[in-house]
Amino acid sequence: MLFTESTQCSFFRFLLCFIFMGSFLMLSGSSYANSDYYTEKRVITAKVYTSELAAESALDITRWNATPADEILVTTERIATDYQVYTIELMSDDCQILQFSGQLGAGRVQVCPQELEDTLFVHYPVIETIVFLHTNDHHFDINLQDELEKKINEIRGSYSDVFLFDAGDIFVRHPRRWVVNDTLEKDVEWYGQRSMEMVESMNALGYQAMTLGNHELDYVESFTGRALDAAKFPLLSANMEITTDALPSPQSHLHFSTNTGRTISVMGLSVASGNKHGILQKDIFETAAQYMYLREEADVFVALTHIGLQNDARLAEEFPLLDIIIGGHSHHLIEEAVLVNDVLVAQAGGNRHEVSDQHPVYLGKITVKMKNGQITHKEGYVIFIGDE
Ligand SMILES: [Zn+2]
């Protein structure tokens, strides 16, 4: 069935996934490079299985939309008792997100023109799992990096959507507490080197966002800023205004997309210690209120904070529009994340400011399950790295 020639491959292979609201499917496949895709139609058929409907209850998928809408055409070919068959014509080399609505809610599916086969299986309703890995208060600790990387990669290999965040304080305070394996170390050059190593380690692990902690804001000469400038991940803090050149300016929030086009909004909030020149700290809760509009565009709304557990709990009480708060600063080892006002609050311990190769390494893991785009379950716990 399907198609074309002129393209480098003549048939379709697919693969599929399912997630969130509605149904979603994903095709991957061969290359159509150089094809004239406005004259060639790549037709695929999609079987939409109605796994949760009784056989006699017909699935009514009445609306398909693609982005942009004119690059895809979907028509219903026939209806069986437990599934429907659609013909999908792709007219672009780009992957497309298809959305549709049915009795169980809206669905969405990613369809890619490469290596298409002749049938896609779209399970409806769609169950999706998103994982957030998190650390906080490293305080210069880069212990057990190989073990940490192995665990992160293992989790990345087990889920289609895994995000890695840090909740701040990767550096240490200045300067009397620069203790390295019980020896006082005040050399500012050492501080600069260690700061850079810390950031490079996080780059290598593939962190995707970090909220500034008070010990990043408590900058030391140009060393702190130089190290943070090397970060390949964005820095967050909605309530800090930076007017000094010694530090990069953080973003207030970020959006991430899952493989099915779901939106995750992440807002950063911090505390600063002392009155460092060039840093204006705005009220945490007033600032948070200004960003609650992010809820409207988010399927999952996360606060990545460095404000301490007490403030995190208050944040959850005042802002139930949040789904998850990933925190730091108070060094609480919350072995099982807690629900406060139905907001999941997590924090993964933290290290003393003394640099030591004896510190344990903690990795928080939050799992969010969604059905037809609604969160049906969220949980979190802390993994002890190096503890087999
Ligand atoms: Zn802190």
XYZ file of C-alpha atoms and ligand atoms in Angstrom:
389
model
C 0.000 0.000 0.000
C 1.819 2.921 -0.008
C 3.966 4.180 -2.061
C 6.077 6.237 -3.866
C 9.296 5.737 -5.342
C 11.645 8.442 -6.079
C 12.099 8.400 -2.459
C 14.906 6.363 -1.245
C 12.748 3.871 0.357
C 9.673 2.295 -0.836
C 8.052 1.105 2.209
C 7.292 2.000 5.662
C 8.294 0.735 8.885
C 7.036 1.966 12.097
C 7.274 1.833 15.615
C 5.065 3.160 18.125
C 4.597 4.513 21.402
C 1.872 5.715 23.509
C 1.567 8.264 26.016
C -0.554 10.856 27.722
C -3.985 11.766 26.757
C -5.480 10.225 23.850
C -3.413 8.136 21.688
C -0.102 8.678 20.292
C 2.054 6.939 17.931
C 5.356 7.326 16.540
C 6.838 6.108 13.372
C 10.393 6.001 12.566
C 11.936 4.900 9.446
C 13.882 5.328 6.335
C 15.133 8.423 4.749
C 13.199 10.501 2.296
C 15.870 13.000 1.759
C 15.743 14.919 -1.469
C 12.305 13.792 -2.381
C 9.819 16.230 -3.721
C 7.409 15.774 -0.940
C 4.718 18.000 -2.217
C 4.231 15.834 -5.239
C 4.731 12.504 -3.525
C 2.223 11.304 -1.018
C 3.400 8.903 1.613
C 0.354 7.022 2.619
C 0.261 4.949 5.721
C -2.570 3.226 7.405
C -3.025 3.500 11.109
C -4.888 1.011 13.184
C -6.242 2.611 16.276
C -6.880 0.037 18.939
C -9.447 0.839 21.519
C -7.921 -1.079 24.322
C -10.214 0.198 27.021
C -13.502 0.227 25.210
C -15.966 -2.566 25.072
C -16.088 -4.111 21.642
C -19.574 -2.834 20.984
C -18.667 0.687 21.953
C -17.342 2.278 18.829
C -14.470 4.657 19.201
C -15.418 7.961 17.771
C -12.314 9.697 16.624
C -13.686 12.599 14.753
C -10.940 15.140 14.586
C -7.394 14.878 13.407
C -5.153 17.859 13.298
C -1.573 18.102 12.239
C 0.872 20.907 12.617
C 0.826 22.438 10.128
C -2.544 21.050 9.227
C -2.106 21.051 5.477
C 0.815 18.660 5.587
C -1.195 15.677 6.544
C -4.499 14.233 5.565
C -6.332 11.554 7.443
C -9.419 9.732 6.350
C -11.254 6.870 7.920
C -11.286 3.760 5.786
C -13.257 1.355 7.826
C -14.237 0.524 11.332
C -13.843 -2.802 13.033
C -15.253 -3.718 16.387
C -12.159 -3.026 18.377
C -10.202 -0.764 16.118
C -10.463 1.709 13.352
C -8.263 2.020 10.331
C -7.160 5.346 9.021
C -5.239 6.364 6.000
C -2.657 8.998 6.696
C -0.987 10.889 3.915
C 2.217 12.596 4.887
C 3.308 15.413 2.663
C 6.343 16.589 4.511
C 9.710 15.218 5.472
C 9.178 16.413 8.993
C 7.733 14.434 11.836
C 4.200 15.531 12.572
C 2.201 15.537 15.746
C -1.336 14.422 15.080
C -4.015 15.250 17.522
C -7.424 13.761 17.671
C -10.323 13.636 20.015
C -12.535 10.759 20.923
C -14.779 9.552 23.662
C -11.921 9.084 26.091
C -10.351 12.454 25.554
C -7.829 13.925 23.200
C -5.042 11.906 21.727
C -1.811 12.725 20.080
C 0.624 10.831 18.044
C 3.937 11.605 16.455
C 4.224 10.410 12.882
C 7.551 10.511 11.083
C 7.961 9.806 7.370
C 11.197 7.873 7.663
C 11.227 4.112 7.376
C 7.522 3.868 7.283
C 5.911 0.533 7.081
C 2.387 -0.012 6.108
C 0.662 -0.036 9.451
C 0.842 2.003 12.592
C -0.678 0.814 15.776
C -2.114 3.511 17.913
C -3.287 2.418 21.293
C -6.076 4.410 22.695
C -6.259 5.614 25.379
C -2.628 6.539 25.643
C -0.536 5.962 28.731
C 2.621 8.026 29.038
C 5.380 8.039 31.607
C 7.711 10.963 32.211
C 10.716 10.717 34.509
C 12.484 13.584 36.233
C 15.912 12.871 37.702
C 17.211 15.429 40.148
C 20.085 16.354 42.397
C 20.730 19.294 44.714
C 23.426 20.793 46.903
C 26.351 18.999 45.339
C 28.707 21.533 46.956
C 31.618 20.651 44.720
C 30.992 16.950 45.027
C 31.775 14.984 41.926
C 32.079 11.636 43.683
C 31.012 8.406 42.022
C 30.566 10.045 38.618
C 30.884 6.795 36.702
C 28.273 5.092 38.846
C 26.001 8.122 38.629
C 26.321 8.269 34.858
C 25.641 4.563 34.574
C 22.468 4.858 36.613
C 21.262 7.918 34.677
C 21.892 6.185 31.357
C 20.156 3.062 32.547
C 17.062 5.105 33.372
C 17.297 7.008 30.092
C 17.289 3.679 28.326
C 14.139 2.558 30.107
C 11.795 5.472 29.385
C 11.147 7.601 26.338
C 11.094 10.861 28.264
C 13.700 11.422 30.973
C 14.790 14.860 32.182
C 17.783 15.643 34.421
C 17.687 18.724 36.654
C 19.705 20.202 39.497
C 18.181 22.308 42.265
C 21.219 24.468 43.001
C 24.255 24.960 45.202
C 26.788 23.125 43.134
C 29.467 25.419 44.572
C 30.566 26.139 48.150
C 30.581 29.252 50.246
C 33.413 31.711 50.355
C 36.005 31.315 51.761
C 36.484 29.990 55.256
C 34.757 26.723 54.543
C 36.890 25.595 51.662
C 37.912 22.477 53.448
C 39.251 19.719 51.265
C 39.581 16.346 52.922
C 39.963 18.035 56.306
C 42.499 20.586 55.110
C 41.620 24.269 54.958
C 42.027 25.488 51.434
C 41.651 29.177 50.714
C 43.290 29.357 47.343
C 40.890 31.155 45.075
C 42.508 29.538 42.049
C 41.536 26.197 43.500
C 37.977 27.474 43.846
C 37.926 28.492 40.212
C 39.266 25.168 39.020
C 36.885 23.161 41.171
C 33.921 25.250 40.023
C 34.797 24.557 36.422
C 35.202 20.821 37.094
C 31.797 20.783 38.715
C 30.106 22.359 35.697
C 32.013 20.182 33.236
C 30.916 17.118 35.149
C 27.295 18.229 34.887
C 27.720 18.945 31.183
C 29.019 15.427 30.694
C 26.059 13.956 32.553
C 23.680 15.887 30.319
C 21.879 18.092 32.817
C 19.027 19.984 31.159
C 18.365 22.728 33.702
C 19.630 24.050 37.010
C 18.258 26.592 39.426
C 20.819 28.950 40.906
C 21.529 28.324 44.586
C 22.708 30.873 47.090
C 26.277 29.658 46.629
C 26.163 30.378 42.941
C 24.712 33.807 43.712
C 27.351 34.280 46.399
C 29.888 34.610 43.629
C 33.641 34.726 44.052
C 35.435 37.270 41.885
C 35.016 36.196 38.282
C 35.421 32.479 38.975
C 31.777 31.677 39.648
C 30.532 33.438 36.560
C 33.191 31.910 34.351
C 32.254 28.409 35.470
C 28.531 29.057 35.057
C 29.161 30.469 31.592
C 30.576 27.047 30.658
C 27.306 25.322 31.530
C 25.633 23.688 28.548
C 22.343 23.704 30.414
C 20.119 26.704 31.162
C 20.200 28.429 34.534
C 16.923 29.294 36.204
C 15.640 31.697 38.802
C 12.496 33.760 38.363
C 12.978 35.859 41.476
C 16.618 36.919 41.051
C 17.561 39.976 39.094
C 21.242 40.067 38.216
C 22.766 43.447 37.449
C 26.430 42.513 37.803
C 28.635 41.222 34.997
C 30.098 38.703 37.460
C 27.194 36.302 36.933
C 25.096 35.205 33.976
C 21.439 36.199 34.154
C 19.161 33.247 34.814
C 15.959 32.556 32.927
C 12.699 32.657 34.853
C 11.339 29.473 33.298
C 11.752 26.953 30.511
C 9.633 24.683 28.399
C 10.538 21.153 27.445
C 8.703 18.904 25.033
C 8.212 15.192 25.352
C 8.507 12.923 22.356
C 4.786 13.306 21.817
C 4.814 17.051 22.018
C 3.588 17.362 25.574
C 4.806 20.526 27.245
C 6.651 20.572 30.534
C 7.041 23.999 32.090
C 9.789 24.473 34.659
C 9.997 27.573 36.827
C 13.063 28.388 38.958
C 13.028 30.030 42.410
C 16.031 30.776 44.627
C 17.234 32.329 47.841
C 20.386 34.417 48.036
C 22.513 34.669 51.161
C 23.688 38.102 52.194
C 23.487 41.242 50.160
C 25.839 40.594 47.359
C 26.381 43.471 44.982
C 24.396 43.261 41.804
C 21.762 40.781 42.955
C 18.201 41.800 43.620
C 16.142 39.132 45.362
C 12.401 39.350 44.842
C 9.813 37.689 47.038
C 9.520 33.981 46.284
C 5.767 33.742 46.607
C 4.888 36.990 44.865
C 7.127 35.916 42.023
C 5.604 32.446 41.872
C 2.140 34.002 41.605
C 3.258 35.932 38.536
C 4.205 32.726 36.769
C 1.126 30.645 37.460
C -0.013 31.415 33.921
C 2.509 28.766 32.855
C -0.014 26.183 34.050
C -2.236 26.944 31.080
C 0.323 25.883 28.522
C 1.829 23.031 30.516
C 0.870 19.385 30.647
C 3.267 19.069 33.578
C 4.179 22.104 35.684
C 7.362 21.865 37.744
C 9.001 24.272 40.191
C 12.758 23.680 40.409
C 13.667 25.503 43.574
C 16.525 26.345 45.866
C 14.506 27.773 48.733
C 14.503 25.018 51.406
C 11.857 22.494 52.340
C 9.838 24.843 54.520
C 9.382 27.269 51.649
C 8.699 24.384 49.273
C 5.872 23.221 51.549
C 4.420 26.736 51.648
C 4.746 26.955 47.869
C 2.745 23.746 47.551
C 0.090 25.048 49.956
C -0.296 28.341 48.110
C 0.047 27.077 44.550
C -1.790 23.808 43.946
C -1.536 24.538 40.209
C 1.975 23.127 40.473
C 2.359 19.410 39.853
C 5.836 18.931 41.260
C 8.350 20.831 43.379
C 11.951 19.673 43.115
C 13.870 21.431 45.851
C 17.210 22.038 47.459
C 19.001 24.235 50.013
C 17.807 22.632 53.246
C 19.609 19.360 52.450
C 16.603 17.230 53.262
C 16.941 13.658 52.191
C 13.316 12.885 51.347
C 13.575 9.217 50.601
C 9.993 9.129 49.366
C 8.627 12.334 47.909
C 5.597 13.669 49.756
C 2.295 15.064 48.556
C 1.530 18.482 49.998
C -1.810 19.836 48.853
C -1.540 17.267 46.051
C 1.762 18.774 44.884
C 4.626 16.273 44.897
C 7.543 17.688 46.901
C 10.978 16.106 46.468
C 14.535 16.785 47.567
C 17.561 14.513 47.335
C 19.748 15.281 50.330
C 22.895 17.317 49.951
C 26.498 17.469 51.049
C 28.340 19.409 53.700
C 30.443 22.250 52.376
C 33.623 20.373 53.138
C 34.827 18.727 49.977
C 35.378 15.057 50.613
C 35.581 11.912 48.587
C 33.534 10.239 51.308
C 30.243 11.979 50.549
C 27.389 9.798 49.374
C 25.714 10.610 46.069
C 21.946 10.810 45.817
C 19.807 10.830 42.702
C 16.127 11.678 42.977
C 13.767 9.960 40.575
C 10.233 11.219 40.023
C 7.866 9.233 37.865
C 4.740 10.837 36.412
C 2.134 8.688 34.728
C -0.443 10.226 32.443
C -3.501 8.834 30.783
C -5.025 10.802 27.946
C -3.018 13.804 29.024
C -4.091 13.808 32.648
C -1.699 12.954 35.434
C -2.981 9.808 37.094
C -0.031 9.076 39.339
C 3.150 10.730 40.541
C 5.769 9.433 42.907
C 9.381 10.001 43.776
C 12.184 8.404 45.692
C 15.895 8.765 46.164
C 18.413 6.359 44.687
C 21.644 5.882 46.616
C 24.411 5.805 44.060
C 27.183 3.348 44.678
C 25.015 1.405 47.062
C 24.443 -1.859 45.277
Zn 21.700 26.563 49.548
